[in-house]
PDB file of C-alpha atoms in Angstrom:
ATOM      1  CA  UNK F  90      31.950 -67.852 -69.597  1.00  0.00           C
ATOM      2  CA  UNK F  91      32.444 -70.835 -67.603  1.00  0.00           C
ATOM      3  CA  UNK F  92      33.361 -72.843 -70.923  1.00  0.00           C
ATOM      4  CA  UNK F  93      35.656 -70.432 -71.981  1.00  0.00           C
ATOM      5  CA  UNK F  94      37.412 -70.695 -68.347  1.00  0.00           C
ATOM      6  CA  UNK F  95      37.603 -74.692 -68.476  1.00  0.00           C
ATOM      7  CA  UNK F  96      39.041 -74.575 -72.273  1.00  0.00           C
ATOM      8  CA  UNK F  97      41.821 -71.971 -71.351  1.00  0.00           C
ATOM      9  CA  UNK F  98      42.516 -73.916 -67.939  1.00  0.00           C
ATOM     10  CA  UNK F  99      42.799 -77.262 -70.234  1.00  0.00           C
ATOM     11  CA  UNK F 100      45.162 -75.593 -72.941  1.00  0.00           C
ATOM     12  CA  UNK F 101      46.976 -73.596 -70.021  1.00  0.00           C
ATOM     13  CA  UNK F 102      47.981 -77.492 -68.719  1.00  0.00           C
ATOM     14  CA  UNK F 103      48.370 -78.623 -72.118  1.00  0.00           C
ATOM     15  CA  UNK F 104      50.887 -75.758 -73.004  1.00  0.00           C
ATOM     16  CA  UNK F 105      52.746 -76.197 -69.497  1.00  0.00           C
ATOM     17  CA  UNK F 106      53.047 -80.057 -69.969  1.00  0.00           C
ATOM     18  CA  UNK F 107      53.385 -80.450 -73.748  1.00  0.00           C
ATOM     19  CA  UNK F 108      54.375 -77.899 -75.095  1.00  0.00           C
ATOM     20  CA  UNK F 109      55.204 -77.548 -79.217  1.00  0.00           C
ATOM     21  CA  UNK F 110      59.503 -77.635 -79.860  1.00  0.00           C
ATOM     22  CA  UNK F 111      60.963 -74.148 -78.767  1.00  0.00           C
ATOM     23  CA  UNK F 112      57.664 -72.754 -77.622  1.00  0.00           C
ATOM     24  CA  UNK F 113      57.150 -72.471 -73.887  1.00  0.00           C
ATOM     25  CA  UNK F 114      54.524 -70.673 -71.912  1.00  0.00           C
ATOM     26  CA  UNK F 115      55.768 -67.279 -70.161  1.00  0.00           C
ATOM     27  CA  UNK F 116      55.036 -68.514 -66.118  1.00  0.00           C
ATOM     28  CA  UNK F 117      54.981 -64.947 -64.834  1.00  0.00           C
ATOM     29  CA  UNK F 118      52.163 -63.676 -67.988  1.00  0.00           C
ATOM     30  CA  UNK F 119      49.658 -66.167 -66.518  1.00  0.00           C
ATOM     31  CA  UNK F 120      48.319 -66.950 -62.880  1.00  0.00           C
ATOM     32  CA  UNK F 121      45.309 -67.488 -61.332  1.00  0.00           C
ATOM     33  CA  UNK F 122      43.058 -65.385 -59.434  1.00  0.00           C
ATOM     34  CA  UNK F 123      39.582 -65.030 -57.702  1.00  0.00           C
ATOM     35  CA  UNK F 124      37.826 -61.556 -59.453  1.00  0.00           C
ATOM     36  CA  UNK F 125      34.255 -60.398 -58.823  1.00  0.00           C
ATOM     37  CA  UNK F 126      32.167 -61.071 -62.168  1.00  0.00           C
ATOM     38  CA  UNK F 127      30.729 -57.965 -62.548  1.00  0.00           C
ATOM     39  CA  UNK F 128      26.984 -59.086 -64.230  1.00  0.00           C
ATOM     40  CA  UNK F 129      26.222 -60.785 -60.707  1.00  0.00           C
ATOM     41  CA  UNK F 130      28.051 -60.718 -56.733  1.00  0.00           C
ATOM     42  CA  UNK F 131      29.344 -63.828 -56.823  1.00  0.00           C
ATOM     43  CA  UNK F 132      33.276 -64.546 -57.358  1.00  0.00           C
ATOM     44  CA  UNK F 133      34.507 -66.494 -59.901  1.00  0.00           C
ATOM     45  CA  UNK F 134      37.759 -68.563 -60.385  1.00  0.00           C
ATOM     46  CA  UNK F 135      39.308 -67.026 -63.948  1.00  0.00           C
ATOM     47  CA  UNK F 136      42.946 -67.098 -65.130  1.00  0.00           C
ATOM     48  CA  UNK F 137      44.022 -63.351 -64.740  1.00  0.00           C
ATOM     49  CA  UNK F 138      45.578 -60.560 -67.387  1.00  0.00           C
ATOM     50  CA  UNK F 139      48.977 -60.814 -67.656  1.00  0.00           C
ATOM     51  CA  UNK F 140      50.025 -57.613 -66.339  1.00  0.00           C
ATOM     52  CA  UNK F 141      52.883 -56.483 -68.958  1.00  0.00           C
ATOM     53  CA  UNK F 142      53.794 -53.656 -66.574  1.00  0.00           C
ATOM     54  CA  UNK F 143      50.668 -52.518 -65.851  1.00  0.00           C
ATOM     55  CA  UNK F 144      49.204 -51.959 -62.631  1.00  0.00           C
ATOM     56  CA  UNK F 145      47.392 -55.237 -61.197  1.00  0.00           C
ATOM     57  CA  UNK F 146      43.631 -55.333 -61.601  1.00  0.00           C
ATOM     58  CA  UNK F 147      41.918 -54.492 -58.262  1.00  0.00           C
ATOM     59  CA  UNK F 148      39.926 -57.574 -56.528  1.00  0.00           C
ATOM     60  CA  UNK F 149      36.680 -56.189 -57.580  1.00  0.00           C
ATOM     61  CA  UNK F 150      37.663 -55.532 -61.284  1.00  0.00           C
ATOM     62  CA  UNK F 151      37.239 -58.212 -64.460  1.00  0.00           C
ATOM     63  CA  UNK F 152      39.480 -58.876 -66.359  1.00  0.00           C
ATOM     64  CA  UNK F 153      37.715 -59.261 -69.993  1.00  0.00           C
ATOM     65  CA  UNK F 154      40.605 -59.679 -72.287  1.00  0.00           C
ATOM     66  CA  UNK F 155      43.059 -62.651 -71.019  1.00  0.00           C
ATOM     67  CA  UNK F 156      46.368 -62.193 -71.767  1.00  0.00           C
ATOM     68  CA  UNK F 157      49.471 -64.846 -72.032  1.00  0.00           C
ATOM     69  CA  UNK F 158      52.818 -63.883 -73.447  1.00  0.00           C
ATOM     70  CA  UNK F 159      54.744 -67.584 -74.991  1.00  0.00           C
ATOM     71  CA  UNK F 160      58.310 -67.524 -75.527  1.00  0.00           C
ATOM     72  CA  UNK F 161      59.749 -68.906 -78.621  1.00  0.00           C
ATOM     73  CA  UNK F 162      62.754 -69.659 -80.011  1.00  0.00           C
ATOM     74  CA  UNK F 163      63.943 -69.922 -83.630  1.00  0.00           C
ATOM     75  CA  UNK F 164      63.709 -73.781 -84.975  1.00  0.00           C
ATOM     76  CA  UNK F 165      67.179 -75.250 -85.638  1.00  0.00           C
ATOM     77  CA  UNK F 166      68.366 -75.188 -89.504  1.00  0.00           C
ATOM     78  CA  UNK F 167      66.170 -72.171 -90.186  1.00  0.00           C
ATOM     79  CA  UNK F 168      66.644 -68.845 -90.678  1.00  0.00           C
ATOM     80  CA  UNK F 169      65.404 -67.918 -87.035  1.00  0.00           C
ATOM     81  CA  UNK F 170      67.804 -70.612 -85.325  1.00  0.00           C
ATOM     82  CA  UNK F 171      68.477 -69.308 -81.942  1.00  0.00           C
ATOM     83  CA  UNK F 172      66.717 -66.317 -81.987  1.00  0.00           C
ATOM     84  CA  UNK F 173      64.146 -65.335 -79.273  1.00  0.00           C
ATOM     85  CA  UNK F 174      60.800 -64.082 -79.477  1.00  0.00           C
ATOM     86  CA  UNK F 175      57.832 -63.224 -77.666  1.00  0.00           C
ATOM     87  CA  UNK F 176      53.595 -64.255 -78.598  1.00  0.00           C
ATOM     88  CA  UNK F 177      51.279 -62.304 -76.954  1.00  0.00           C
ATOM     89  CA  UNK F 178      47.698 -64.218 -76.775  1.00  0.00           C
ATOM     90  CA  UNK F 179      44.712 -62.311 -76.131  1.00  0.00           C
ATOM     91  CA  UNK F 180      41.936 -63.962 -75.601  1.00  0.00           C
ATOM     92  CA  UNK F 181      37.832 -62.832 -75.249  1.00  0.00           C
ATOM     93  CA  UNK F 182      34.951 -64.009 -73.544  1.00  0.00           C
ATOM     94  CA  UNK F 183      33.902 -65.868 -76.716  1.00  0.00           C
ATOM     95  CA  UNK F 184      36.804 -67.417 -77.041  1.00  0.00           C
ATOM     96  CA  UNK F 185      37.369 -70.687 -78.492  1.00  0.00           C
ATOM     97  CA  UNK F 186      34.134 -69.359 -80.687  1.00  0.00           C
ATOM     98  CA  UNK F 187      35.798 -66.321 -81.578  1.00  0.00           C
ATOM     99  CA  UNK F 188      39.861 -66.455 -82.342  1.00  0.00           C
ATOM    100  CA  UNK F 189      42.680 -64.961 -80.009  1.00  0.00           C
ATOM    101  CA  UNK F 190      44.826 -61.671 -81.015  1.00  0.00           C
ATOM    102  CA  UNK F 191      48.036 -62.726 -81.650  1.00  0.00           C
ATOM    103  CA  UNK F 192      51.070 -60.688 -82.193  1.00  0.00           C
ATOM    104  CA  UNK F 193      54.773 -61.275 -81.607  1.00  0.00           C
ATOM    105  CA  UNK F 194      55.743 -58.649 -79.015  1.00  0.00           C
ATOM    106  CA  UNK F 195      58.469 -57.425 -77.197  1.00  0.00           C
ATOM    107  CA  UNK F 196      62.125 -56.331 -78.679  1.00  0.00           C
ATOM    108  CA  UNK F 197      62.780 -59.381 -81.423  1.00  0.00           C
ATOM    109  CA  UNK F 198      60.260 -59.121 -83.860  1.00  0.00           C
ATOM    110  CA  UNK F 199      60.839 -61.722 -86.883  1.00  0.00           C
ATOM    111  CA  UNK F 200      61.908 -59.957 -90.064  1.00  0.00           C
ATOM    112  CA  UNK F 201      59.684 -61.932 -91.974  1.00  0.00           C
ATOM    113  CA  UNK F 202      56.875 -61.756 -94.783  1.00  0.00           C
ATOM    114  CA  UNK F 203      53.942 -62.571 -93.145  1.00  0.00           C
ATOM    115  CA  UNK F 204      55.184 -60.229 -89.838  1.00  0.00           C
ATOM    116  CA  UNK F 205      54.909 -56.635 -89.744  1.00  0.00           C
ATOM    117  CA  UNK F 206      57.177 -54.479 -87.777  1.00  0.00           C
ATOM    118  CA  UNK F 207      54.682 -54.160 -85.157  1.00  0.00           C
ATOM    119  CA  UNK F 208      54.165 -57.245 -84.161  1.00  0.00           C
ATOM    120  CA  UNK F 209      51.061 -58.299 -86.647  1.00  0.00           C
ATOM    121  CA  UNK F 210      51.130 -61.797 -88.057  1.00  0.00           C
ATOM    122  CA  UNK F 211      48.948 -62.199 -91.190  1.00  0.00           C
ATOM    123  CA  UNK F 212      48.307 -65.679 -90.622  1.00  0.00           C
ATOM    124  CA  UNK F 213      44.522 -67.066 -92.195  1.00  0.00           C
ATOM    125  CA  UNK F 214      43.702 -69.339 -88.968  1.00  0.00           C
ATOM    126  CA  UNK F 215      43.820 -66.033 -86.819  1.00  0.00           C
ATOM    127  CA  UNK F 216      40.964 -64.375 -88.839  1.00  0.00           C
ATOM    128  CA  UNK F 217      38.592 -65.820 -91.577  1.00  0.00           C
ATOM    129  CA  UNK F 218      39.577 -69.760 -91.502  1.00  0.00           C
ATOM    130  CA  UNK F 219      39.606 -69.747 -87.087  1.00  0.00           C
ATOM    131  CA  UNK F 220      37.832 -72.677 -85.828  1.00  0.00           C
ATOM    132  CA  UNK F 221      37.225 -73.609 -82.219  1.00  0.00           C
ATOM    133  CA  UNK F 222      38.676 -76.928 -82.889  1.00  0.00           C
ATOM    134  CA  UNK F 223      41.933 -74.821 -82.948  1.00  0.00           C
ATOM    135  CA  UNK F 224      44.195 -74.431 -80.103  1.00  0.00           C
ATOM    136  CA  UNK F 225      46.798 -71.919 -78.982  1.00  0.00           C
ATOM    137  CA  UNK F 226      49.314 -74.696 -79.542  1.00  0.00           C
ATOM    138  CA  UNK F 227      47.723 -75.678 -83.487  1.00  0.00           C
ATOM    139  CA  UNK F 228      48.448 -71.675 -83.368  1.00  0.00           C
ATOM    140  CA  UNK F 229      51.841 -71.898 -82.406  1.00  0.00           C
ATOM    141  CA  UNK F 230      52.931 -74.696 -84.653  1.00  0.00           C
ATOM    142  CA  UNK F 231      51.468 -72.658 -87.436  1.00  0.00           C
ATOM    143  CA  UNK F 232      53.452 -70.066 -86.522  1.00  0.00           C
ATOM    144  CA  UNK F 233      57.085 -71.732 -86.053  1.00  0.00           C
ATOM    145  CA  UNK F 234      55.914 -73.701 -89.066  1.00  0.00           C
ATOM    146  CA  UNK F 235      55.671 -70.165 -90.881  1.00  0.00           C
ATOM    147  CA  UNK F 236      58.812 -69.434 -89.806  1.00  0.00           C
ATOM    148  CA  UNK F 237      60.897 -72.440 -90.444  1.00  0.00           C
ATOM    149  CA  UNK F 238      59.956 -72.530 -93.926  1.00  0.00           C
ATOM    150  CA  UNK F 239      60.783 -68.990 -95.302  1.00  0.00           C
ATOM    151  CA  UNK F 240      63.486 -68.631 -97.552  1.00  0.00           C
ATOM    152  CA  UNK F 241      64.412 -64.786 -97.090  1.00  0.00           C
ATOM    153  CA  UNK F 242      64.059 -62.764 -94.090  1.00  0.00           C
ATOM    154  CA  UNK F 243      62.106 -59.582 -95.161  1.00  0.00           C
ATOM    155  CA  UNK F 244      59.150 -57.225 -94.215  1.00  0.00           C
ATOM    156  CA  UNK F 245      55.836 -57.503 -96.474  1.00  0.00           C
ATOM    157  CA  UNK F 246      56.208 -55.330 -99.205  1.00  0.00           C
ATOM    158  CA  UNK F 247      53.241 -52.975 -97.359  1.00  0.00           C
ATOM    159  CA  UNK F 248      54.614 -53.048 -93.988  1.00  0.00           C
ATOM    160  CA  UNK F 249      55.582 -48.643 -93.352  1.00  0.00           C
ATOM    161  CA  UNK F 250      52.002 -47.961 -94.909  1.00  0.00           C
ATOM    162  CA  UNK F 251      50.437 -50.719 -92.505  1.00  0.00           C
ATOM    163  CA  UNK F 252      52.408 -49.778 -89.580  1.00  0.00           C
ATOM    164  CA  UNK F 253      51.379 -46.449 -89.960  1.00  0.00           C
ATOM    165  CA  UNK F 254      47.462 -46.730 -90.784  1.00  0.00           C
ATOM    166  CA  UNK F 255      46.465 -50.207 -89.338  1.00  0.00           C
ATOM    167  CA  UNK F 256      44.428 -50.869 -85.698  1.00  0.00           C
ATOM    168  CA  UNK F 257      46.005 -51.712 -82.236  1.00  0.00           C
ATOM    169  CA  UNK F 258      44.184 -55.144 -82.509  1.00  0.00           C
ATOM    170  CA  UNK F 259      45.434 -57.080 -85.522  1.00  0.00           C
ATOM    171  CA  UNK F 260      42.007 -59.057 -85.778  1.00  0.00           C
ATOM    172  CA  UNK F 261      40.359 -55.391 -87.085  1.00  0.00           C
ATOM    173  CA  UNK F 262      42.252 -55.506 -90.078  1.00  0.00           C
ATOM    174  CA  UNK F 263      40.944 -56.674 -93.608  1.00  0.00           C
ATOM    175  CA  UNK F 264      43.590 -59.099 -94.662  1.00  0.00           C
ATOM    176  CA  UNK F 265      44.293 -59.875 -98.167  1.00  0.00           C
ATOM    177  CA  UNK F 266      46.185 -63.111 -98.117  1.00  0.00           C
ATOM    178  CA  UNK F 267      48.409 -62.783-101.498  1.00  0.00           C
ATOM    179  CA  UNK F 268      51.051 -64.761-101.071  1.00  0.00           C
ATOM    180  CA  UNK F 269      51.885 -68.861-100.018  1.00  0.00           C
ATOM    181  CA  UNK F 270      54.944 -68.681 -99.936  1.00  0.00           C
ATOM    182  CA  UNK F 271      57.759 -66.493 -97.985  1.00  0.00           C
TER     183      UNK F 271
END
């Protein structure tokens, strides 16, 4: 756990004080706090959920999922110039060794290929090719990257039967990546 807190504290400052063109971290989604760790009586410092909403966690609750929200805006000369849109990181105890869910969220979801209505990004270094040499900002300039070079705003040609059948938590799902090119 403690690695996991001193690699999301180091890419927390790293997103606040570099972070990729258009991207910047959502101030109010992240903060820290003192919980109680609930395997021992001891308190620990850990960045808290972002609470989306939703009622604050207690003092003596943990927080296991960590959540930041990243605004974004549309890259200039693309097809997303200008527009706004929400990322909603979640990340797990394991993390960097196991990826982050990552969804767009809020009302401006892309109309794009790789995007589902929902929010679900099929996007390779999110699932199967993660590494923990990755970083939520390598994630977000494979994202705008994604973004800035499609050609034709449109949903993937599955997106009412995904929407409809797929999990909450886009890293459950059994991607089939298809396609290079939007």
């Amino acid at each position: 756990m403690a690695s996991m807190q001193k690699r999301l504290q180091k890419e927390l400052l790293a997103l606040q004080n570099d972070p990729p063109p258009g991207m910047t971290l959502n101030e109010k989604s992240v903060q820290n706090s003192i919980t109680h760790n609930p395997h021992g009586s001891s308190t620990c410092m850990q960045l808290s959920c972002c609470y989306d909403g939703r009622r604050k966690p207690e003092e003596n609750e943990y927080c296991d999922m960590l959540r930041w929200i990243v605004d974004m805006e549309g890259a200039p000369g693309t097809l997303y110039e200008g527009e706004k849109f929400q990322l909603l990181f979640k990340f797990s105890s394991r993390y960097p060794f196991d990826s982050p869910q990552v969804m767009f969220t809020g009302d401006n979801i892309p109309v794009h290929p790789h995007v589902y209505s929902n929010g679900h990004i099929c996007l390779s270094i999110l699932t199967e090719d993660w590494s923990p040499a990755l970083s939520v900002q390598s994630v977000c300039l494979s994202i705008i990257s994604m973004l800035s070079s499609c050609k034709e705003k449109r949903r993937p040609p599955d997106n009412s039967f995904y929407v409809r059948t797929c999990n909450k938590n886009p890293k459950k799902t059994k991607w089939w990546y298809h396609d290079d090119t939007c």
